[in-house]
Coordinates of C-alpha atoms in Angstrom, one line a residue:
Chain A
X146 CA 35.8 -68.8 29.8
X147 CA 34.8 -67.0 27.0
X148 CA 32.0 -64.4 26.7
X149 CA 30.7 -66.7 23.1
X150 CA 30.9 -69.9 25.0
X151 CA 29.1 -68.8 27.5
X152 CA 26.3 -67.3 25.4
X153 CA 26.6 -70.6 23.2
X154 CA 25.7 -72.6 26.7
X155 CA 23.2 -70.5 27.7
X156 CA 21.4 -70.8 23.9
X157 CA 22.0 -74.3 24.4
X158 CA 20.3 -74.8 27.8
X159 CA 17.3 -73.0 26.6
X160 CA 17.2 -74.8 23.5
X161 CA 16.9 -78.3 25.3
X162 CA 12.9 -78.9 25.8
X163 CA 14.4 -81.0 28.8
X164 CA 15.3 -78.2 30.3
X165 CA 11.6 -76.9 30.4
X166 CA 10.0 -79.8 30.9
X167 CA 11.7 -82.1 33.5
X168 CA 10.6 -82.1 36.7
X169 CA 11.9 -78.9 38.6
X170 CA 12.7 -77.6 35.1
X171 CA 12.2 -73.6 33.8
X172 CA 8.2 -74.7 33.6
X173 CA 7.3 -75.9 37.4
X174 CA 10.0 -73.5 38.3
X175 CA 8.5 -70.3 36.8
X176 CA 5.4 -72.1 38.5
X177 CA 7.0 -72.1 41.9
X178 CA 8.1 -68.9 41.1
X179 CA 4.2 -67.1 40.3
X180 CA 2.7 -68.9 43.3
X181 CA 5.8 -67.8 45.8
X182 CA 5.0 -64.0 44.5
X183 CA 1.5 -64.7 44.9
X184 CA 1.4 -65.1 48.2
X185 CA 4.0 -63.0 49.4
X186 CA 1.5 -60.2 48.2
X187 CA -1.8 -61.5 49.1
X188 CA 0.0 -61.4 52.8
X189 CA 1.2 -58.1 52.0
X190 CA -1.8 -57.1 51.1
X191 CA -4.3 -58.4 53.6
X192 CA -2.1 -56.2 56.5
X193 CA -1.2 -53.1 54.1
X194 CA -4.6 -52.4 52.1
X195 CA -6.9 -52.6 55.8
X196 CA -4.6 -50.1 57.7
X197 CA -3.6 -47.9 54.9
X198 CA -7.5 -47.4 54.1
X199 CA -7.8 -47.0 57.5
X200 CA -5.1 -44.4 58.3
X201 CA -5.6 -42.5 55.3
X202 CA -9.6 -42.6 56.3
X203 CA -8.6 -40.9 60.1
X204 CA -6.1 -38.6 58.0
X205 CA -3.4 -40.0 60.6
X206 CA 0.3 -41.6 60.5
X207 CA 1.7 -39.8 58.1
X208 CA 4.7 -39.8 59.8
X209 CA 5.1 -43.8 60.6
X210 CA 4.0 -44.5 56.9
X211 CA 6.7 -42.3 55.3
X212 CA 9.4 -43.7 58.1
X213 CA 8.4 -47.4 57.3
X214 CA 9.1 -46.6 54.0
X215 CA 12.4 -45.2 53.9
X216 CA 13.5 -47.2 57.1
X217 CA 12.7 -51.3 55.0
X218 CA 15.0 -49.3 52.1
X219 CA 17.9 -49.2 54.0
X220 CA 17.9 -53.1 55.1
X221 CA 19.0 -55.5 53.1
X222 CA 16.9 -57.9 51.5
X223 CA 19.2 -60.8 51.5
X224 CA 20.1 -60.0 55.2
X225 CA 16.1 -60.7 56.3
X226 CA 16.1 -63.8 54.3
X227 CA 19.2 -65.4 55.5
X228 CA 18.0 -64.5 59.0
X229 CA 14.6 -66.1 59.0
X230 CA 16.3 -69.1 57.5
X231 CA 18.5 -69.6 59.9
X232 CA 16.5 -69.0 62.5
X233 CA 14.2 -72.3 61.1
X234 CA 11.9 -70.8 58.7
X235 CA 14.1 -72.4 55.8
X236 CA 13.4 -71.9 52.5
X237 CA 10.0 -71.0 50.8
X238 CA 8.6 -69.7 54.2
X239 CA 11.4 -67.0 54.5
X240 CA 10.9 -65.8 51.3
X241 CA 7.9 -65.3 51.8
X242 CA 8.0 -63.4 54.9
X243 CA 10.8 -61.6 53.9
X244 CA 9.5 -60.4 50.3
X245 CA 5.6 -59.3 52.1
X246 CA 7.7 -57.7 54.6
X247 CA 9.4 -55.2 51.9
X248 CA 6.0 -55.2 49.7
X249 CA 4.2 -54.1 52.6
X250 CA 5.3 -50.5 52.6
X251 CA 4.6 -49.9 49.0
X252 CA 1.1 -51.0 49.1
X253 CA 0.5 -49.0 52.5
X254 CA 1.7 -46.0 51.9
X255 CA 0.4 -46.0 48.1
X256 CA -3.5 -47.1 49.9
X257 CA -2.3 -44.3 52.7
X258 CA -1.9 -41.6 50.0
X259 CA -4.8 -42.8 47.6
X260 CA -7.2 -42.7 50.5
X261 CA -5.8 -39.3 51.9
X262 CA -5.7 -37.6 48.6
X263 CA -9.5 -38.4 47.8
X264 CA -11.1 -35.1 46.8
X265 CA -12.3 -33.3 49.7
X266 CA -15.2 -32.4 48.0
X267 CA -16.3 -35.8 46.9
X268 CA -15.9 -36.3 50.7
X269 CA -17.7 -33.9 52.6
X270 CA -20.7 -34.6 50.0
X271 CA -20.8 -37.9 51.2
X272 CA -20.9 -36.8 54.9
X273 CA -23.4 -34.5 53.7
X274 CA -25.2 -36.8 52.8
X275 CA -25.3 -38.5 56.0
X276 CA -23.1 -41.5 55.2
X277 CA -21.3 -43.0 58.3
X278 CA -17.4 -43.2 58.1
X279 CA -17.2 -46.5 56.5
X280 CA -19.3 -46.1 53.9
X281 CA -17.4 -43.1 52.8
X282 CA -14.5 -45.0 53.5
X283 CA -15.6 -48.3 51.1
X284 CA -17.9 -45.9 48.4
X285 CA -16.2 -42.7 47.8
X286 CA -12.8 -42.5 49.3
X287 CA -11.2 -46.2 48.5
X288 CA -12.6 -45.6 45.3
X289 CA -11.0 -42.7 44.0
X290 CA -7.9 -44.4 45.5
X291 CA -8.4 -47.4 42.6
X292 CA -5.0 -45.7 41.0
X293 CA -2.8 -45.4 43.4
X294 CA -3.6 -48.6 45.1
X295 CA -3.7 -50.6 42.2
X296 CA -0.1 -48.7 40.8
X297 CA 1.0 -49.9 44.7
X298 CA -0.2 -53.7 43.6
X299 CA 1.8 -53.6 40.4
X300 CA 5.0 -52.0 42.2
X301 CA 4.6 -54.7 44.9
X302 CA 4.5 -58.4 42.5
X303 CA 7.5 -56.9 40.5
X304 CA 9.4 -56.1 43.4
X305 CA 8.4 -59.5 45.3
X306 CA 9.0 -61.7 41.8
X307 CA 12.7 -59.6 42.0
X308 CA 13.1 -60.5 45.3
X309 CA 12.3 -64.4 45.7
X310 CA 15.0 -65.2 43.2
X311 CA 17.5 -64.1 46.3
X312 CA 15.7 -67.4 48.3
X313 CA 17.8 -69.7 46.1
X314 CA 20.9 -68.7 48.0
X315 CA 19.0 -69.7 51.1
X316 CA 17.6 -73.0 49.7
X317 CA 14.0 -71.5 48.2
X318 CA 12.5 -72.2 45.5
X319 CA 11.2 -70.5 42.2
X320 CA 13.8 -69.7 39.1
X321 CA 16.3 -68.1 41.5
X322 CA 17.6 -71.7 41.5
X323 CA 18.7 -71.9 37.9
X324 CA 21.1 -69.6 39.2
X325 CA 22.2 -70.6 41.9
X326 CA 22.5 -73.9 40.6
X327 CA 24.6 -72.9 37.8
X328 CA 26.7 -70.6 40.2
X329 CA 27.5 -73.5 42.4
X330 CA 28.2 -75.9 39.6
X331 CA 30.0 -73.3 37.9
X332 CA 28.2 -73.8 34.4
X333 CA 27.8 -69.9 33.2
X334 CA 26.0 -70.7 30.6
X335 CA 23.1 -71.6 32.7
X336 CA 23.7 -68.1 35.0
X337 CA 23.0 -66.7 32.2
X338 CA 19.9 -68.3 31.0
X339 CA 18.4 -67.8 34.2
X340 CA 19.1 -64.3 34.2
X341 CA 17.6 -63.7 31.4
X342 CA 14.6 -65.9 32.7
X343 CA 14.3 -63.9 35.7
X344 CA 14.4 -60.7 34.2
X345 CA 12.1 -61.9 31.4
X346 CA 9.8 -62.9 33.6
X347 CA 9.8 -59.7 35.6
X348 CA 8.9 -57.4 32.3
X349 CA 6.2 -59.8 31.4
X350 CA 4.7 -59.8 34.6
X351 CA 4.7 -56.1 35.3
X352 CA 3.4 -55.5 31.4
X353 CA 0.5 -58.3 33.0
X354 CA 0.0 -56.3 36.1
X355 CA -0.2 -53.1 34.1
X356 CA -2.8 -54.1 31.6
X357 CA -4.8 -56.1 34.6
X358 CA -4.7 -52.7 36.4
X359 CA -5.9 -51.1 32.8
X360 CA -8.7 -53.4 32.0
X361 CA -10.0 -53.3 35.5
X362 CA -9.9 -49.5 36.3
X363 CA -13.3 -47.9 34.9
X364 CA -12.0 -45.1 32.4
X365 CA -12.4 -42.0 34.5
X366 CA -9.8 -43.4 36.8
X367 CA -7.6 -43.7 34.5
X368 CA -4.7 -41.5 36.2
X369 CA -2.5 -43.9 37.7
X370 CA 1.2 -43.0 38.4
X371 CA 4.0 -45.1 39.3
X372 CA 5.9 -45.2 42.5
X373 CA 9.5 -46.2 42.9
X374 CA 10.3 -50.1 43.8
X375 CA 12.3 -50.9 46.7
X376 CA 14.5 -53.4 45.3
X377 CA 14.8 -54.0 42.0
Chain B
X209 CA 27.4 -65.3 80.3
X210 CA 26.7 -67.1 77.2
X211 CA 26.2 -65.7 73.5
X212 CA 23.1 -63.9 72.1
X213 CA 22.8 -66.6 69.4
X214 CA 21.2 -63.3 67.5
X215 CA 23.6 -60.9 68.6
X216 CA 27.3 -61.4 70.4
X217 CA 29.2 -58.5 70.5
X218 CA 32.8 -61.0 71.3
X219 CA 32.0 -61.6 67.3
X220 CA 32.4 -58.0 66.9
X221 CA 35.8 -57.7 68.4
X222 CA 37.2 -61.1 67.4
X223 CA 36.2 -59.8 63.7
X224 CA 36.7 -56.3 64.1
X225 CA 38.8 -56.2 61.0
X226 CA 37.2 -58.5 59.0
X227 CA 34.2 -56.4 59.7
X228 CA 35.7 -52.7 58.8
X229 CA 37.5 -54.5 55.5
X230 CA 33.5 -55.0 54.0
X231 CA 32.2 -52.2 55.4
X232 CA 35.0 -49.7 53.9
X233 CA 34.8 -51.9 50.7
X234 CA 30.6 -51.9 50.6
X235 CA 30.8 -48.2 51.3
X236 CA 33.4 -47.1 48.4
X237 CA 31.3 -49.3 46.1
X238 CA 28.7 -47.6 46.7
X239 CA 29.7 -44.2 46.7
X240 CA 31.8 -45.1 43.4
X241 CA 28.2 -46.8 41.9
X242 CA 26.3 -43.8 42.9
X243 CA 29.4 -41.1 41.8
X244 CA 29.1 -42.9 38.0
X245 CA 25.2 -42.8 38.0
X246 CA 25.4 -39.3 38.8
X247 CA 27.8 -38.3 36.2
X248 CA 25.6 -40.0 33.5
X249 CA 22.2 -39.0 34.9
X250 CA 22.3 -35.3 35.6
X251 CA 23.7 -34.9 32.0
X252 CA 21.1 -36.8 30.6
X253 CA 18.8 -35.2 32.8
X254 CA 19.5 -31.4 31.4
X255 CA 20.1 -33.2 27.7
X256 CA 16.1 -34.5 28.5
X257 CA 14.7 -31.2 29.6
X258 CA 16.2 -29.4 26.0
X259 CA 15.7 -32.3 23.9
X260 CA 12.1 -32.5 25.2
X261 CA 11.4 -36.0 22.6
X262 CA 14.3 -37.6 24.4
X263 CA 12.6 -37.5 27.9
X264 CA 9.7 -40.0 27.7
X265 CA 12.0 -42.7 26.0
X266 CA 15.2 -42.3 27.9
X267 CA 12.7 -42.4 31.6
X268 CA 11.4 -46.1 29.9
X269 CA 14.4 -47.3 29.3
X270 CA 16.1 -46.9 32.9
X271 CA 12.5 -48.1 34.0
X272 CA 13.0 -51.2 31.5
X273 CA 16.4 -51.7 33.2
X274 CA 14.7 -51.0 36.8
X275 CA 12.9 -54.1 36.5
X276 CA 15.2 -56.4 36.2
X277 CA 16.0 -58.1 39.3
X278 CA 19.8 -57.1 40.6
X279 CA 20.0 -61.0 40.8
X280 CA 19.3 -61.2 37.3
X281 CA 21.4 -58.6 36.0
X282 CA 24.3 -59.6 38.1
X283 CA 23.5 -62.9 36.4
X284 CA 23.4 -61.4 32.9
X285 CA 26.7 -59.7 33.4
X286 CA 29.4 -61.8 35.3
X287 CA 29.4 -64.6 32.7
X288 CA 30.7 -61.2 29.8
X289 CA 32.7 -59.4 32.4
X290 CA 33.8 -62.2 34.6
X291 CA 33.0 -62.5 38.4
X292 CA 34.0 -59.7 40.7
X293 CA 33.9 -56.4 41.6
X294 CA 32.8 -55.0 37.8
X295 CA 29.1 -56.7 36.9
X296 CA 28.5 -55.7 40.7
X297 CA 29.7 -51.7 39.7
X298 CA 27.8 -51.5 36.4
X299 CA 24.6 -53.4 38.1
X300 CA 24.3 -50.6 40.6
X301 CA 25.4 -48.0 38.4
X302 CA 22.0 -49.0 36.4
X303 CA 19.9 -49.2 39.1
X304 CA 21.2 -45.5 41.0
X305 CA 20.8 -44.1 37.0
X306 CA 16.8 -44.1 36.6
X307 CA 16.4 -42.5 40.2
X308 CA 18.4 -39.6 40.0
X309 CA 17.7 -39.3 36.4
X310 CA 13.7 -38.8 37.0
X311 CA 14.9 -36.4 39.8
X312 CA 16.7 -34.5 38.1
X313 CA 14.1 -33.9 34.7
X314 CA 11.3 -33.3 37.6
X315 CA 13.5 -30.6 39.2
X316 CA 14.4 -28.9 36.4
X317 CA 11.1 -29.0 35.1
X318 CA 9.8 -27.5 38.1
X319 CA 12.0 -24.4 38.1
X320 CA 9.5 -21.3 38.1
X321 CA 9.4 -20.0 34.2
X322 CA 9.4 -16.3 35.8
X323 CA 12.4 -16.8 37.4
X324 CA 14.3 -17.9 33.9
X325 CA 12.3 -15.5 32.3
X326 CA 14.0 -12.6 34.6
X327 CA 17.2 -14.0 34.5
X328 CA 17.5 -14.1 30.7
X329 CA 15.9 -10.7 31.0
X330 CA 18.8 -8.9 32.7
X331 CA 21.3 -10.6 30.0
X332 CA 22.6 -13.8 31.3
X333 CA 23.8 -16.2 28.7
X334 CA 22.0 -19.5 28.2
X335 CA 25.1 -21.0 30.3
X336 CA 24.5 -18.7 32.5
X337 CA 20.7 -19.8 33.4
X338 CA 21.9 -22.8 33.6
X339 CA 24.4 -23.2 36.1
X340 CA 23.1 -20.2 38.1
X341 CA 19.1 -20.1 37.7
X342 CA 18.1 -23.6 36.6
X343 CA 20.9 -26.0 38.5
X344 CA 20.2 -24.4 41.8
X345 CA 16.9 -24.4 41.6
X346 CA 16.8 -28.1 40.7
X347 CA 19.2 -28.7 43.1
X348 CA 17.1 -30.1 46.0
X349 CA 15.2 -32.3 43.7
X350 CA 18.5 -34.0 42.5
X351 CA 19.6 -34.3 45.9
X352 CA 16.5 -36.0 47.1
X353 CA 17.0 -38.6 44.1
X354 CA 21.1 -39.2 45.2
X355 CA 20.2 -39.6 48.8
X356 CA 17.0 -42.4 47.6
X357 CA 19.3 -44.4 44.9
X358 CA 22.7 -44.0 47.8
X359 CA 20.3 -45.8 50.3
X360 CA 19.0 -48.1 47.7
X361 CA 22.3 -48.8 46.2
X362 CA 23.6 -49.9 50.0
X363 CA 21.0 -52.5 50.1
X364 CA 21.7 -54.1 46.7
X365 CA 25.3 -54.2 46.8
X366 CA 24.6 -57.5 49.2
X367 CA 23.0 -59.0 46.1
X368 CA 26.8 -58.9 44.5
X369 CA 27.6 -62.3 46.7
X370 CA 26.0 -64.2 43.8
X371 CA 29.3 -62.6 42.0
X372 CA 31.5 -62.8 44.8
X373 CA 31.8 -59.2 45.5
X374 CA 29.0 -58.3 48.4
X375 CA 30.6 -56.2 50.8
X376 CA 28.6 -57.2 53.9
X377 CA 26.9 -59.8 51.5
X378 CA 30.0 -61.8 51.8
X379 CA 29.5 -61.9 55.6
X380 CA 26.0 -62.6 55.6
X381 CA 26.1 -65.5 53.3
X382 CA 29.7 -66.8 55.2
X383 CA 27.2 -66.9 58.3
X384 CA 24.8 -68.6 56.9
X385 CA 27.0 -71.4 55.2
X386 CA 29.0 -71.9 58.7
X387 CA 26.0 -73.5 60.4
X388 CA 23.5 -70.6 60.2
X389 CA 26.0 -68.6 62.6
X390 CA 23.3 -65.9 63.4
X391 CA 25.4 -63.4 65.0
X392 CA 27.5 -63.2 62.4
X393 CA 24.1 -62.4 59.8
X394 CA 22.8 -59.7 62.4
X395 CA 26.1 -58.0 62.8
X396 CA 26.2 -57.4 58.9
X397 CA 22.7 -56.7 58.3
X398 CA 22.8 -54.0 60.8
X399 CA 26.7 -53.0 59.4
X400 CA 24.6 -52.6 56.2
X401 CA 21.8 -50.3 57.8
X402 CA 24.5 -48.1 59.5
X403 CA 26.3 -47.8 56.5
X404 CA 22.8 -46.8 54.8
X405 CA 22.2 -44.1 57.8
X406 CA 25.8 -42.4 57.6
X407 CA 26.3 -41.9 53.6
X408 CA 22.2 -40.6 54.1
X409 CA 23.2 -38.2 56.6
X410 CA 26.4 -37.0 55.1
X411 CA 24.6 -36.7 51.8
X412 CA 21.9 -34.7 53.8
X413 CA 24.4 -32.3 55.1
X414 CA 26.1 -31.6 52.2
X415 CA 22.9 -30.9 50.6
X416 CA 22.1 -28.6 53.4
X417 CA 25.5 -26.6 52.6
X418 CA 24.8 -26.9 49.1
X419 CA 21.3 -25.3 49.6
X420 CA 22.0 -22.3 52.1
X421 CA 19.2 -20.3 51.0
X422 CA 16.7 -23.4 52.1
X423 CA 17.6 -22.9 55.7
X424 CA 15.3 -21.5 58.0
X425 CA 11.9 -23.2 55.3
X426 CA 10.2 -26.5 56.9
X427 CA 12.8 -29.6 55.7

């Protein structure tokens, strides 16, 4: 095996529109692939953003967020997944679970601090003005939290599209499988392709998020920062 | 009494050495990954805070490489440098880098001006700041970055089973090809989270003897 041949392969693989367009080619793959990420952090989502707002409203938790945080870095990704398949969520289900499961902590502790750091003075103007809690909570707080949470978001669908690629070794779906397929078959060339599919579709994706997040933040919250992923 | 099908601890002793022969092999990887990353980083790091041009691109590009999935990567490199033990190294080597890297330009950047500023003023040589004003004040800063990428690095060197060199990978995936043989997942999965909690707490005590003026200030 040569490191030409194999690049030859991989050119070639890519090269063939059959490749793309077949069924279960790059095309419904990458397709597989978007939806599987999709929903991994919608679920992460609709547990994180509610309790994140929620704790960072009561100014509580601090502790549990920061522990969940560093606690899901220390387990292995692949680990959860191969547990939850073989205990009988096979496939697309476990990766699922398993990527929310490690998206969850970015989105709640980046909601947690958003929500938390909200100017105090923005605040107690709101309660001056005689607002209930939730109102401040839905009006002022989440926000000037619109950064944070929406740098959270972004950090979460890059991680979870790096993450369901590992499902292929567990029998999921999405373009993990061009892998995995060529790993198994031993044809390098494809590896290859699909690592530079995977990765490719990582960078375009996070470029997506970040101009989504861009286009959809008014201007004077404009002063998103960027947490650290999990996993890459 | 029959097995945990989750958890069976006659799988522990039947495969004691099995067991220690990943663990000692996923713990010197990582210690080597991270060792490499910190030997390129911190250099870069101080090379970033003079060169002050040189920060904003050399932070993208580790973020660029960041982003790619260790499944990718691993991907990317075994068909070049064969399968094995050496696209797993230079995977996590990439992956520690942008960590400790941004650590390291954040704690040197945060080192008080004043205090430079005194230290040049009673005649120490630019070398001089360095390794006595500026490192050590940046010190727990680059710390906290090694301890994040060591415990990140531990997690991703399971990923290397797609190259044939996991660690505990190996075992996972081995349990899950032999009939999904929970007990045997579980045991490495939690090998992997022990191995994560030892190097952490090492790492945090030698920072803690590297750092003796911190004592005594909230952690």
């Amino acid at each position: 095996m040569t490191g030409t041949g194999v690049v030859d392969d991989a050119l070639a693989y890519l090269n063939d529109p059959l490749s793309w367009t077949r069924t279960g080619g790059i095309v419904d793959l990458t397709v597989e692939h978007l939806l599987l990420t999709a929903a991994a952090v919608l679920l992460a989502a609709v547990v994180a953003l509610p309790v994140g707002a929620w704790l960072g409203h009561v100014r509580r938790g601090a502790g549990l967020v920061v522990w969940l945080t560093n606690a899901t870095r220390a387990v292995p990704t692949l680990g959860v997944i191969l547990l939850l398949a073989a205990g009988g969520l096979f496939g697309d289900t476990a990766v699922v679970l398993a990527a929310a499961l490690f998206a969850l902590p970015v989105v709640l502790v980046n909601t947690y601090e958003g929500v938390r750091g909200a100017s105090p003075a923005a605040r107690d103007a709101a309660r001056g003005l005689g607002m209930p809690g939730a109102r401040v909570l839905a009006q002022v707080e989440l926000p000037l939290a619109a950064g944070l949470v929406g740098a959270g978001l972004r950090t979460a669908v890059v991680q979870v599209a790096a993450t369901v690629p590992l499902a292929a070794l567990a029998g999921g779906g999405g373009l993990g499988q061009v892998i995995a397929f060529g790993m198994g078959t031993q044809r390098y060339g494809q590896v290859l392709a699909g690592g530079v599919l995977v990765a490719a579709l990582c960078l375009v994706l996070d470029g997506a998020v970040a101009l989504a997040l861009r286009l959809l933040t008014p201007t004077p919250l404009r002063a998103a920062s960027r947490t650290a992923s999990r996993t890459p | 009494m029959a097995d945990n099908p989750w958890f069976s601890w006659s799988y522990v002793t039947a495969n004691a050495d099995v067991l220690w022969a990943r663990t000692a092999e996923h713990a010197v990887l990582t210690v080597e990954a991270v060792a490499i990353a910190v030997a390129i980083a911190v250099p870069l790091g101080l090379l970033a805070v003079r060169v002050r041009w040189l920060a904003a691109p050399l932070l993208s590009a580790t973020a660029v490489l960041y982003t790619v999935p260790s499944l990718a990567l691993f991907a990317i490199l075994a068909p070049v440098m064969g399968i094995g033990r050496a696209p797993v190294l230079l995977g996590l080597v990439v992956y520690a880098l942008l960590v400790i890297l941004r650590n390291t330009v954040a704690g040197l950047d945060s080192v008080d001006p004043a205090a430079v500023d005194a230290a040049r003023g009673v005649g120490l040589s630019p070398v001089q700041v360095l390794a006595r004003v500026r490192l050590p004040n940046a010190l727990p800063s680059i710390l906290a970055g090694i301890r994040l990428a060591t415990v990140t690095t531990v997690a991703l060197v399971t990923v290397g089973v797609v190259v044939g060199y996991g660690g505990l990978g190996q075992i996972m995936f081995q349990g899950f090809r032999n009939n999904f043989y929970r007990a045997e997942i579980t045991t490495a999965t939690l090998a992997c989270v022990v191995v994560a909690l030892v190097l952490d707490l090492v790492l945090w005590a030698a920072g803690r003897a590297l750092t003796p003026w911190l004592r005594g200030r909230a952690a």
